[in-house]
Every structure is written in C-alpha cells, then in structure tokens.
Coordinates of C-alpha atoms in Angstrom, one line a residue:
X1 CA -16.1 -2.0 24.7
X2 CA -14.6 -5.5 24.8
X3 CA -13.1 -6.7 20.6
X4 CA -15.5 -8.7 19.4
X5 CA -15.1 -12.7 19.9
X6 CA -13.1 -14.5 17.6
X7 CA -15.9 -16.7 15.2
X8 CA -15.2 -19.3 12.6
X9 CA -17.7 -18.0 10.3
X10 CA -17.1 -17.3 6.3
X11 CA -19.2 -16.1 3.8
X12 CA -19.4 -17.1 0.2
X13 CA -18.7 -14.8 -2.3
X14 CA -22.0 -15.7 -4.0
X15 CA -23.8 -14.2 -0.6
X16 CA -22.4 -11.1 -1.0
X17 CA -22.6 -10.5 -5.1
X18 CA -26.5 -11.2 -4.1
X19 CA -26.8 -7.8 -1.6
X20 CA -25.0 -5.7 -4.5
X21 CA -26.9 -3.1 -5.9
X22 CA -26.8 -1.6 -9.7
X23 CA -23.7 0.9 -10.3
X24 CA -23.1 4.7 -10.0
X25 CA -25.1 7.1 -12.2
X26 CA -24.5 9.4 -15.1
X27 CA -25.3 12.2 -12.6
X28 CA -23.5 11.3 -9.4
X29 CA -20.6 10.6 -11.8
X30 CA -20.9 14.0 -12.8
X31 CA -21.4 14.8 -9.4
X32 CA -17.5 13.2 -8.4
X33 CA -16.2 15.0 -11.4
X34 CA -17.3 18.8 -10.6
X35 CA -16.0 18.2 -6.6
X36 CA -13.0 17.1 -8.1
X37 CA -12.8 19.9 -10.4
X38 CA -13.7 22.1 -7.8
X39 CA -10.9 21.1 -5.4
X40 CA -7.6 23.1 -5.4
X41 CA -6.2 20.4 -2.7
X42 CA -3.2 18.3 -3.7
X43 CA -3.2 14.4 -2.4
X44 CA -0.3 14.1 -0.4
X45 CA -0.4 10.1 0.2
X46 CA 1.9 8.7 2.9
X47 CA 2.6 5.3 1.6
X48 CA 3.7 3.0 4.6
X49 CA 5.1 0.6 1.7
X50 CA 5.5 0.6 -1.9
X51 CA 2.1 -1.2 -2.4
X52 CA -0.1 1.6 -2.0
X53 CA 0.6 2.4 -5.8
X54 CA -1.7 -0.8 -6.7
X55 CA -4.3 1.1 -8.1
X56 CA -3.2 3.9 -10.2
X57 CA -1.2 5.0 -13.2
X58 CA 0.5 8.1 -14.3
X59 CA 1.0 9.2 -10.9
X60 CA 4.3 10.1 -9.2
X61 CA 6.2 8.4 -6.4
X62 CA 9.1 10.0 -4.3
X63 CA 11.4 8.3 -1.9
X64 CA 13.3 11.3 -0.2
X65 CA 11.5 14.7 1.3
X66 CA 13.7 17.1 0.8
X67 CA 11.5 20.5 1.0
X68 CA 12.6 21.6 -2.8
X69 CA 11.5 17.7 -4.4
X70 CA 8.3 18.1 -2.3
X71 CA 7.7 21.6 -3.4
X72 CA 8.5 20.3 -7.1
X73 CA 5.7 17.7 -6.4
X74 CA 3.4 20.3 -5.2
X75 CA 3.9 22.3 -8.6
X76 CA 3.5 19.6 -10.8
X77 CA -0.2 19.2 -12.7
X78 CA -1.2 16.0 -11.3
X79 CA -3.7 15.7 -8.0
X80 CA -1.3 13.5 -6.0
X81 CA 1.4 11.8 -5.3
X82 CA 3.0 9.1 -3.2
X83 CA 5.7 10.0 -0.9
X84 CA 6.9 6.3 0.1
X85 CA 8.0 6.4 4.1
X86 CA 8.5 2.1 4.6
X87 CA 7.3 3.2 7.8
X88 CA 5.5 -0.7 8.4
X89 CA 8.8 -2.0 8.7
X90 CA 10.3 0.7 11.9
X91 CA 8.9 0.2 15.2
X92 CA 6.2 2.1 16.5
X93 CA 8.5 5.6 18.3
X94 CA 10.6 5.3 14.9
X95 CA 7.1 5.4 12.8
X96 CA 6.4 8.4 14.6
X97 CA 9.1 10.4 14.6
X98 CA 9.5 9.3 10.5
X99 CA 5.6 10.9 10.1
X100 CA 6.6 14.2 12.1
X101 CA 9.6 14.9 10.0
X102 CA 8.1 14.2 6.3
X103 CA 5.0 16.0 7.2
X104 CA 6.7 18.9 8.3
X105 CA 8.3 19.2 5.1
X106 CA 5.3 18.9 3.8
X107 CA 4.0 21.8 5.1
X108 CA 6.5 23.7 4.4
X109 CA 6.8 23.0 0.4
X110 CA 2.9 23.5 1.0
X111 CA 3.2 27.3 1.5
X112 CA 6.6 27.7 -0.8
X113 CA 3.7 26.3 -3.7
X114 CA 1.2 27.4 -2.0
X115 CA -0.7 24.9 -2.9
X116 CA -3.3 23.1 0.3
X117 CA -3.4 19.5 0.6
X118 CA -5.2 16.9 1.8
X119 CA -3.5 14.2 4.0
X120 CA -4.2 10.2 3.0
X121 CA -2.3 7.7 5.5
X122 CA -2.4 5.0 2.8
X123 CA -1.8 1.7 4.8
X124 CA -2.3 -2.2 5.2
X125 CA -6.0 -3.8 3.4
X126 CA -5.5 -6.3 6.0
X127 CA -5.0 -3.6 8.8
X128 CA -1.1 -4.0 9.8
X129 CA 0.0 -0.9 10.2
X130 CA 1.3 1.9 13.2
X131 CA -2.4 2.9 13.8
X132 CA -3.4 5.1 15.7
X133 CA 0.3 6.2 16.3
X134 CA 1.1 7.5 12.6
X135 CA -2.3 9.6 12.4
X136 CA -1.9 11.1 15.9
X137 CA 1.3 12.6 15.2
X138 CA 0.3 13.5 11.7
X139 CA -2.8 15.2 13.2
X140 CA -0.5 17.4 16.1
X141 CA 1.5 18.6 13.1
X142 CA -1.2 19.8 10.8
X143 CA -2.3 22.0 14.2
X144 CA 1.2 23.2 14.8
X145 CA 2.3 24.5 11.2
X146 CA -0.9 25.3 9.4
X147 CA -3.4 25.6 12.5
X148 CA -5.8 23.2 11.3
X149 CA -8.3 21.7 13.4
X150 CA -9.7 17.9 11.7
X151 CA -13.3 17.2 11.8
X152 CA -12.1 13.7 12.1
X153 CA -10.6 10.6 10.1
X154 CA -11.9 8.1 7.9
X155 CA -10.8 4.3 7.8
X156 CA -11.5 3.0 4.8
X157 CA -9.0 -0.2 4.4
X158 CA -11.3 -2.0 1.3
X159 CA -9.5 -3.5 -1.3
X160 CA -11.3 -4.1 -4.0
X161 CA -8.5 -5.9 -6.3
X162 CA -7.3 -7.7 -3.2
X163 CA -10.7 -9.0 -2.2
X164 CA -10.3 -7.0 1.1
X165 CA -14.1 -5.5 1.9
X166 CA -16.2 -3.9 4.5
X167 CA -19.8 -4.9 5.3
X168 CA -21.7 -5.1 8.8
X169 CA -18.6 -2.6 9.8
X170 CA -16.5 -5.9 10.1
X171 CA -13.4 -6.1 7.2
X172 CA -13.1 -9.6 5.2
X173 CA -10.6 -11.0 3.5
X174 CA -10.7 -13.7 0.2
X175 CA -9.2 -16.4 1.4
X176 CA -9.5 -19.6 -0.5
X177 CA -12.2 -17.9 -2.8
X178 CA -14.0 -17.2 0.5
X179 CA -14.9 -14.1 2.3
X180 CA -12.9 -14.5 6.0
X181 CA -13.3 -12.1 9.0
X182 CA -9.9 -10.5 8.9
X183 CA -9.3 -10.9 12.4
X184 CA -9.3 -14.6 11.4
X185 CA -6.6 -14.9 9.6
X186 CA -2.6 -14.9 9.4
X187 CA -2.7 -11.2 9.0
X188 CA -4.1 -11.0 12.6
X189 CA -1.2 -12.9 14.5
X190 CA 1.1 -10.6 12.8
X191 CA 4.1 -10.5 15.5
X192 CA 4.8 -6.7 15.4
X193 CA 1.1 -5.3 14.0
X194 CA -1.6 -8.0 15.4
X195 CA -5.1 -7.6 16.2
X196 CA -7.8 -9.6 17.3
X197 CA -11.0 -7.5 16.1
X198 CA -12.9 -8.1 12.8
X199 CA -15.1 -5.2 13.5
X200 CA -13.6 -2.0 12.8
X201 CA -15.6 -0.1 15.4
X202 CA -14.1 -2.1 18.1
X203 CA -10.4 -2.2 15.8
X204 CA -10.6 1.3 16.3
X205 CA -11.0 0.6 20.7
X206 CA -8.8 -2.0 20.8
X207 CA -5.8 -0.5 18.7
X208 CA -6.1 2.9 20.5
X209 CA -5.6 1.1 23.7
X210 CA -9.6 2.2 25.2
X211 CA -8.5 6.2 24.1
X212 CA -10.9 5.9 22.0
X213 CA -14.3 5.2 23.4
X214 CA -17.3 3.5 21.2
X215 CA -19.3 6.4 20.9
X216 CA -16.4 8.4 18.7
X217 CA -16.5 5.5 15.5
X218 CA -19.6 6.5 13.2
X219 CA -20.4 3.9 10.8
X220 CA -21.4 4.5 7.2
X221 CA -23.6 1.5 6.6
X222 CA -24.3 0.1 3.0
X223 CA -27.5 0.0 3.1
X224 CA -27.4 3.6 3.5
X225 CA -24.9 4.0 0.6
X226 CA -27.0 1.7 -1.3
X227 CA -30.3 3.4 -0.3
X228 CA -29.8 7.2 -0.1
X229 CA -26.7 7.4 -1.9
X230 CA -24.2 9.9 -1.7
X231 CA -27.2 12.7 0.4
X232 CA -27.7 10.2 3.0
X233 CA -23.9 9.7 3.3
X234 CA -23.1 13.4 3.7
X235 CA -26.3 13.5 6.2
X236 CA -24.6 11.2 8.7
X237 CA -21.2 12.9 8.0
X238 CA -22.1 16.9 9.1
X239 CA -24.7 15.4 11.8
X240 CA -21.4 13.5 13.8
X241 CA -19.4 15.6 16.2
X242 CA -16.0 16.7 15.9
X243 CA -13.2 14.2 16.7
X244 CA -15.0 11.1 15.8
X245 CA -13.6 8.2 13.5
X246 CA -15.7 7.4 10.4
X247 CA -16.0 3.6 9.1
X248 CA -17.1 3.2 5.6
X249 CA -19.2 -0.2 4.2
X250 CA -18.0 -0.6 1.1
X251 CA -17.8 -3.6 -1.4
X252 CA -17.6 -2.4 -4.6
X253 CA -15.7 0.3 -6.6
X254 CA -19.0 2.3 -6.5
X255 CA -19.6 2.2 -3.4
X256 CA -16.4 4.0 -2.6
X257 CA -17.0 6.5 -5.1
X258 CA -20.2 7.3 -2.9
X259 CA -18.4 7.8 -0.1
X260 CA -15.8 10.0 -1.9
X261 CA -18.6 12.4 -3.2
X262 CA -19.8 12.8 0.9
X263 CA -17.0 13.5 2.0
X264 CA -15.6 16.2 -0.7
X265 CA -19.5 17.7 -0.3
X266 CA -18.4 18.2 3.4
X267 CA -14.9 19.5 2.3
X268 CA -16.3 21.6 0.0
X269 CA -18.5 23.5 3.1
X270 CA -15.5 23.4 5.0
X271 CA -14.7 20.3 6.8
X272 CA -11.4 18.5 6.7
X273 CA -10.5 14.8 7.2
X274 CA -7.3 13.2 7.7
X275 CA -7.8 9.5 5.6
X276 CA -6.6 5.9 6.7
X277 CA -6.8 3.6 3.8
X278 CA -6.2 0.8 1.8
X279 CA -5.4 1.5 -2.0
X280 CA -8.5 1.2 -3.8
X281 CA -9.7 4.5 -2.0
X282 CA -6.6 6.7 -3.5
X283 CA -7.6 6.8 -7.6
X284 CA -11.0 7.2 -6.7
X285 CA -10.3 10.5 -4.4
X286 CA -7.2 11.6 -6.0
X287 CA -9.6 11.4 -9.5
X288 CA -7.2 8.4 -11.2
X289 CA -8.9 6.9 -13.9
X290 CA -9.1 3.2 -13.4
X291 CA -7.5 1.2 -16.4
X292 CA -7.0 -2.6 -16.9
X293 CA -3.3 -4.2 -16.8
X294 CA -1.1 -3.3 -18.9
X295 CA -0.6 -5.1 -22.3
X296 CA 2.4 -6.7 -23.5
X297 CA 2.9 -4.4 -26.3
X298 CA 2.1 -1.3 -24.0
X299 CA 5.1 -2.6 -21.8
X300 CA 7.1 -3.4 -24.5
X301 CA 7.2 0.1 -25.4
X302 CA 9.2 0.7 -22.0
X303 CA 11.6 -2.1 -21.7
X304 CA 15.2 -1.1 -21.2
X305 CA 17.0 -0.9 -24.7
X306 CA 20.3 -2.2 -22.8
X307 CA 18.9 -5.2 -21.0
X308 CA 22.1 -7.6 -20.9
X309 CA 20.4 -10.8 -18.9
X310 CA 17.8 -12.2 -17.5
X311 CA 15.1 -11.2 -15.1
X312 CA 15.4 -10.7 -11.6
X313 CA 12.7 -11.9 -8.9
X314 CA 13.9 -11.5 -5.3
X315 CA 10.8 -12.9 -2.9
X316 CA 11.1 -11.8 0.8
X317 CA 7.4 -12.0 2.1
X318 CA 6.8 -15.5 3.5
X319 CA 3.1 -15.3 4.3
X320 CA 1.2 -18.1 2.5
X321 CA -0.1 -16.5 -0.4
X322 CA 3.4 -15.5 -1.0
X323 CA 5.2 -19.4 -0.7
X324 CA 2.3 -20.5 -2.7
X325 CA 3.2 -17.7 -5.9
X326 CA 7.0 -18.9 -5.5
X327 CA 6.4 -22.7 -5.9
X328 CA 4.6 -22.2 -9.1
X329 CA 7.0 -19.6 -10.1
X330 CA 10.0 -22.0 -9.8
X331 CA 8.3 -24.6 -11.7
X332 CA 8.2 -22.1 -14.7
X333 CA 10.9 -23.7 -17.3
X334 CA 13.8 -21.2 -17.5
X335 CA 13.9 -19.9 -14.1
X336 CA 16.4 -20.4 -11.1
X337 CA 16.0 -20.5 -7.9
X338 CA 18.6 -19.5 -4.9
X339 CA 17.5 -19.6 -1.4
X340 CA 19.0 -17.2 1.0
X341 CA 19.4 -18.9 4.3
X342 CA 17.6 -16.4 7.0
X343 CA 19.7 -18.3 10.0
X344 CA 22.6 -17.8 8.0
X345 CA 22.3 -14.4 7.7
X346 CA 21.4 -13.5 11.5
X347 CA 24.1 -15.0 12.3
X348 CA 27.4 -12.5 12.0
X349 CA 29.8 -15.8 11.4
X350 CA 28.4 -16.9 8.1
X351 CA 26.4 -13.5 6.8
X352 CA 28.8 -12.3 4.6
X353 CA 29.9 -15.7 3.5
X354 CA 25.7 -16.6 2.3
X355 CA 25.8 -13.5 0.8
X356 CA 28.6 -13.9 -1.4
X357 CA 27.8 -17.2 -2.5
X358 CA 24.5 -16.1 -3.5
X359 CA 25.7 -13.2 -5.7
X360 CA 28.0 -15.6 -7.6
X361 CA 25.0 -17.7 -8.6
X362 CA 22.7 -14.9 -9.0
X363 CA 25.2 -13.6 -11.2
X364 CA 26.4 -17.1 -13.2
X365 CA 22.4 -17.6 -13.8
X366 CA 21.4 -14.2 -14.8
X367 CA 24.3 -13.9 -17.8
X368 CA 22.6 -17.4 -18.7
X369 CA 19.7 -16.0 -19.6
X370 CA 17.8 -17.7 -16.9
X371 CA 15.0 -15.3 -14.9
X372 CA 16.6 -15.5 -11.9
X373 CA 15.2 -15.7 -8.2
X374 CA 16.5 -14.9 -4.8
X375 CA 14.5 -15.8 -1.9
X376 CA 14.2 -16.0 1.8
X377 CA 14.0 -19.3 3.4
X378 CA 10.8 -20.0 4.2
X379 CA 10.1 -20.6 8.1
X380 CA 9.5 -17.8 10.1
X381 CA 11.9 -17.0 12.9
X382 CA 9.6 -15.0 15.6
X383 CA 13.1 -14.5 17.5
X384 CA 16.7 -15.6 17.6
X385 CA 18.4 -14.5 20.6
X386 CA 18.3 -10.6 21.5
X387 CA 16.8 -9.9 18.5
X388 CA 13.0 -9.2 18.2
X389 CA 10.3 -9.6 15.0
X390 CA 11.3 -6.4 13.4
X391 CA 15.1 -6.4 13.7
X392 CA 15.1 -9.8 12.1
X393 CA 13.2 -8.2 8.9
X394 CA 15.5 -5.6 8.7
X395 CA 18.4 -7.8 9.1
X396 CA 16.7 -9.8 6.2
X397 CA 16.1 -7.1 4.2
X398 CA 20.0 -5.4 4.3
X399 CA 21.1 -9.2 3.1
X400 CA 18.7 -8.3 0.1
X401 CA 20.0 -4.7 -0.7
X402 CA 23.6 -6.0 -0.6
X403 CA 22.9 -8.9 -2.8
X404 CA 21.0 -6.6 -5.6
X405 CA 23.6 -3.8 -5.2
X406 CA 25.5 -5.8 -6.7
X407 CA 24.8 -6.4 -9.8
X408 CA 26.9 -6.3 -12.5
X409 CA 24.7 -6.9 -15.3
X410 CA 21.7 -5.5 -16.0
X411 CA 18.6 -7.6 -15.4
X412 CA 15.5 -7.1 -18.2
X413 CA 13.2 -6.5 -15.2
X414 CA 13.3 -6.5 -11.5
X415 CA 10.3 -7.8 -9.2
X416 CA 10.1 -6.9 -5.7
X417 CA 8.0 -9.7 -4.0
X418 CA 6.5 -7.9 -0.4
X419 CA 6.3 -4.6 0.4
X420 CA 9.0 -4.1 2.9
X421 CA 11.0 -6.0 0.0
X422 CA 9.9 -3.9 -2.4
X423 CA 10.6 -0.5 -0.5
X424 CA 14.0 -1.0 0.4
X425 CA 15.3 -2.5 -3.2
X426 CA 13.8 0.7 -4.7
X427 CA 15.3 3.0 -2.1
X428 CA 18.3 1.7 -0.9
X429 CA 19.6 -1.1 -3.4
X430 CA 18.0 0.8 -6.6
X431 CA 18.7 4.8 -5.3
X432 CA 15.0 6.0 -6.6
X433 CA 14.8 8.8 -5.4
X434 CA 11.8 9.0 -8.3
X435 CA 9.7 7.1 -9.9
X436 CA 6.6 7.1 -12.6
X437 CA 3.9 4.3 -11.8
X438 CA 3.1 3.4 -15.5
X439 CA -0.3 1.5 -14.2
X440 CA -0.1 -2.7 -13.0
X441 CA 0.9 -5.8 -14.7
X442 CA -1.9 -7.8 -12.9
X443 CA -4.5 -6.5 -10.7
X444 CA -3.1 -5.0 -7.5
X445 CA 0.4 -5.3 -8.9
X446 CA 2.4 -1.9 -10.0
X447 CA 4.7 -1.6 -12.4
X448 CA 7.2 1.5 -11.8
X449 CA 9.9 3.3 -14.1
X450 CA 12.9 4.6 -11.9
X451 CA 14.3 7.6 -12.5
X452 CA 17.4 8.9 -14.7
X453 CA 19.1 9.6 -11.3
X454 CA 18.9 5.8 -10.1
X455 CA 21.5 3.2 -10.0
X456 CA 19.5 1.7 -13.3
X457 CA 18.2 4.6 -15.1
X458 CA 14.1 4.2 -16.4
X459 CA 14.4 1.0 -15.5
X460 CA 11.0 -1.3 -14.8
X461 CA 10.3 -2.5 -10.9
X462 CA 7.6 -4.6 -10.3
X463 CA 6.4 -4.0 -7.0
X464 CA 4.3 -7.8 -6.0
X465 CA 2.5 -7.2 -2.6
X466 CA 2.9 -9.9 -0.6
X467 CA -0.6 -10.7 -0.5
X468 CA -2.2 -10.1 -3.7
X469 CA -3.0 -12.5 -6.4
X470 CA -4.3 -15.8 -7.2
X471 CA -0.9 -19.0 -6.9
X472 CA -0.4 -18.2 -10.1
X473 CA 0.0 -14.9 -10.6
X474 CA 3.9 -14.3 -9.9
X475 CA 4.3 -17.1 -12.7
X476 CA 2.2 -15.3 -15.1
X477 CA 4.0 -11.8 -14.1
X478 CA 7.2 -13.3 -15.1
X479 CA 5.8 -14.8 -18.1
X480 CA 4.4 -11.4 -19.1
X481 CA 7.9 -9.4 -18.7
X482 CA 9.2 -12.1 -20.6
X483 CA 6.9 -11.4 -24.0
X484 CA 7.9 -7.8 -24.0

C-alpha cells in the first residue's frame, strides 16, 4: 500500500470537540478498576526518553538495569515503573541491541520476583522513534526466555496533554491551536526518525519497510468506541488474527480508558500484547490516578534545604516550540542567558575552550542569584563534515553533561529542556540511578526527585519535553520553581 499523499488540510479544534461524546460511566469505571485489580502483571515501561513520565505521579524511574535494581522494582507495591533506555538518541543497530540487553534483565528479575509483566514500548506522540526495530527485538526475547507467543501490538501514540490525537486512523498534532496531520509537520522531516504518513495504517507499511502488509493493521474506530463501548472494542480485538498490529481512535482521556478495558478483557482470557505508545496511555493502564499540576506549596514542601544559587535551565531541543519557550523565558526579569556555540563545539580546536567559558559564566550568574540558562545555538546543523544527524546530538549533548558536571554550587532547581537533554543530564551529568516522579509542574511536564545516591541528593529535575506547552510555559515553569 503506497503512504498516503501528503495534504494541507487542518481541522479546527471546534470540529472535533463537536464529534465528542459524553464521558465514561460509573460502571465501566468500575469495570477498569476490577481488571486492574484482577491483574498480577507489573508495567515494565521502556521509556525511549525521560518524557514518557508526563503523565503520572508516585511512580518510580530507574536509569541502570542491573538484574538485583530490576528485581527490587519488581518487589516494590506499585504496578509499574519506568526503566529510562534514551534509546531515541542511538542509531537504529545500537537501539536494538540496548532493547535486547534490558529486556533480558528483565526477564530475569521477572522470575527471581516472580512477578509477570506486561511490556509498554513508551515512545514519541509525534511518532519519532526506532519502530518497528525496538518492538521486533523486544518481541524475539519475550519468545526466547519466557516462551511467550504475542497476540499482537497496539500503537496507541495519543497525547492528550500534548494535543497529539487519533481519529479517521490518521494522528494530529496542535499546531498553532489547530489540529495538523502529523505527517505535516516538523516532526515528519526529522533527519534520523522521518516519515511521510499521517495515517497510522499505512505508518505501520511504510516504517516496516512493506514487512508489514495492509491487511495485518486492525483499526479500532471511534465511532465504535463511542457507540459500543468497551464490548464492541473487545469484539474486534479476539475476532483479529494473531500477529496483527492494532490502531486505536482515541481523542479523549475516556476514550483511552475504553480501550484499556478491551484490551485487559482479552488479557484476562489469555491474550498478550506488547504496547507502543505515547504517555497518556501509561496512567490509564498502569491504574495512575490522574492529578492536576502540582501547587506551589505542594512543591515547596520538596525544595532542597541547601539550595546555595539560582536556578538552572539548560535548553538543547531546537524545534520551534522549543525556540519559541526560550525567547519568552529570557525576557523573564532575573534570568541569564549563555549560548553554547554548536560549531564551536564540533569542532575539537575550540570545544574545550566554549566549554570553559561557559561554566565560568554559568557559574558567576548562578552565585548571583540569577536563574541561569545554558542553551544550544539555535540553527540546526544536518551535517558537518563526517559526522551525521545523530553524532552531532550526541556531541551536543556531552558539551552539556560536562558543563553541568561541573557545578560547584548547588542550583535551587534544575530543568532539562528536550528529551535527549533531559535523559543524559539525569544519567550521566546527575548519576540517577533513581528517581521518584512527584507528578508535573504544568501539563505534560514532570517533575522528578533524584535519589540519595546522585551527584545532588533528592534534588528536583524538571524534565520539559521539547514539544509540549503553550510559548509561555517554560517562563511560567521558572516562575513557579521560583515561589517555592
């Protein structure tokens, strides 16, 4: 089947809110709770970037695999928990190999519980991300150490928070306060993870490479969801053969909690499914209650007694959501900014030299008092030389560690501004091995607290997704860290 044709067609959010039906019942609430009650399975969620924490709160995040931490993790009370893999940011034979030796780890701490689990592949709302690659290789492991045998996988990438939905089986994005086929926008020409299909059915074809053929992606229309509820659902999901590829509709937080209950029903008789999603899928499956941002006084309650400085903001992502959020942010009155020169850095002649003058003025601002932010230069450099897409990120993103390892005061907070970002200041500039998600500080934005064992012990991270939030948003983070 040929990717469907590139259109120039938007549609309104007020077209949308019009085909939206009235919410979930008392009784098929009460039908999500028992399955979830009923459910011995721990969530194991492979988090290709921090980001996937977006939507939950109280829920645990781990940065190594080591088989005794995972088998901890499998002891522990709560349903899931995030085992962050930055796996977004390796090309695609490194992504693999990466899923094959967490996941057999996973199995492993698995039986030592002996606990089951259910496997969610929590990736991209905006559908950049090693697929089918990651789930392939996920899927031969489950068959070599535990013998399973999937019924098929489920991509769900809807967003809820992020304005990232599925109807007609094609994904949209919020752009501009309009709904955008994804395929349409800057997310698509990704250099490293582009597509060119708004429809998922034919995503699913065209990423596969044609090994997957049209007749193995089942959709799960709304109006079925919205008709026949969860029953009709879970008809269309035991009627489909083994092997195929599910795509939910979904708009609205209800309408993923229909889809949750049909496809627990079919777990329940049986069936297993390995999950590809976007964030606002985990809390609802993993049985997270939903809460609001967190309140000034509720953070205030877990600011670090020993704050010396400032705040710290380092910004890598440069899509345009992003470079809108920084120019408001560095209008804000008490905030610096320092741009670190991504020419300057690829190049091995005056690296060390931009990082170094950087720190100093990091540092000079930050015992100011001044909230303090590092970021990337903002044009995008698709290649320099020998080096492709990906190699620059990561050569961008060492610069970063470096500068924050080196801090010699401590900051009040620290925001993480993209996901790649965000992953390697927690893991490799921070040493988190742990960390607590304590809920978000705007919608789609997590807040963590590291762990004793990190370089800055309970410390608050803010991990900002590079394309979540309204212009202002990063401002009013900053503002909100500052009040507690």
């Amino acid at each position: 089947m040929a990717a469907t044709p590139r259109t120039a067609i938007a549609c309104p959010q007020e077209e949308l809110t019009a085909r939206l039906a009235p919410g979930a019942s008392r009784e098929e609430m009460g039908w999500l709770r028992r399955l979830l009650e009923g459910s011995r399975n721990k969530v194991v969620i492979l988090d290709d970037d921090p980001t996937g924490t977006q939507t939950v709160s109280g829920v645990d995040i781990v940065t190594r695999w080591s088989t005794g931490l995972l088998a901890e993790m499998f002891r522990s009370p709560e349903r899931a928990f995030f085992i962050l893999t930055n796996s977004r940011s390796l090309p695609e034979p490194e992504a693999r190999a990466l899923t094959r030796e967490i996941l057999e780890r996973v199995c492993e701490a698995s039986q030592i519980a002996g606990r089951p689990f259910t496997l969610v592949s929590r990736s991209d709302s905006t559908l950049r991300g090693h697929y089918p690659a990651e789930l392939d290789e996920a899927e031969a492991v489950l068959k070599e150490r535990l013998g399973k045998e999937l019924w098929g996988r489920v991509l769900f990438p809807a967003f809820i928070e992020g304005g990232r939905v599925t109807f007609d089986d094609i994904h949209w994005a919020e752009v501009g306060g309009r709904l955008v086929p994804v395929g349409e926008t800057e997310f698509a020409a990704d250099p490293a993870l582009g597509y060119t299909s708004s429809n998922l059915r034919d995503w699913v074809v065209e990423k596969s490479r044609g090994t997957a053929r049209p007749e193995q992606v089942v959709s799960l229309p709304l109006e079925v969801t919205r008709e026949q509820g969860p029953s009709g659902l879970l008809e269309i999901i035991l009627a489909a053969p083994r092997g195929v590829t599910f795509i939910p509709n979904a708009v609205t937080y209800d309408d993923i909690r229909f889809v949750t209950i049909a496809f627990l029903e079919a777990e329940a008789r049986g069936r297993e499914y390995l999950y590809r999603t976007a964030a606002s899928f985990v809390p609802v499956y993993a049985g997270v209650e939903l809460r609001p941002p967190l309140s000034p006084e509720e953070l205030g309650s877990y600011v670090w007694p020993h704050a010396e400085a400032g705040g710290l903001v380092v910004v890598g992502s440069h899509v345009g959501k992003t470079t809108a959020q920084l120019e408001a942010l560095l209008a804000l009155p008490g905030t610096t900014g320092i741009e670190l020169s991504v020419p300057a850095v690829l190049d091995e002649a005056t690296r060390q030299g931009e990082i170094t003058r950087v720190v100093q003025e990091m540092h000079r601002e930050l015992q100011r008092g001044q909230d303090v932010v590092v970021y990337t230069s903002r044009s995008v450099l698709r290649e320099v030389a020998s080096l492709d897409y990906l190699e620059i990120g990561k050569r961008v993103a060492a610069a970063l560690v470096e500068i924050v390892r080196s801090l010699s005061v401590i900051p009040r907070f620290i925001i993480g501004k993209g996901g790649i970002t965000s992953s390697v200041l927690a893991t490799d500039a921070l040493e988190c091995t742990r960390a607590r998600v304590l809920g978000q500080v705007a919608p789609g934005v997590p807040i963590w607290q590291l762990d004793d064992g990190s370089r800055l012990p309970r410390g608050l991270f803010v991990v900002f997704p590079g394309n979540v939030g309204s212009p202002r948003t990063l401002a009013d983070t900053v503002m909100l860290m500052r009040r507690t």
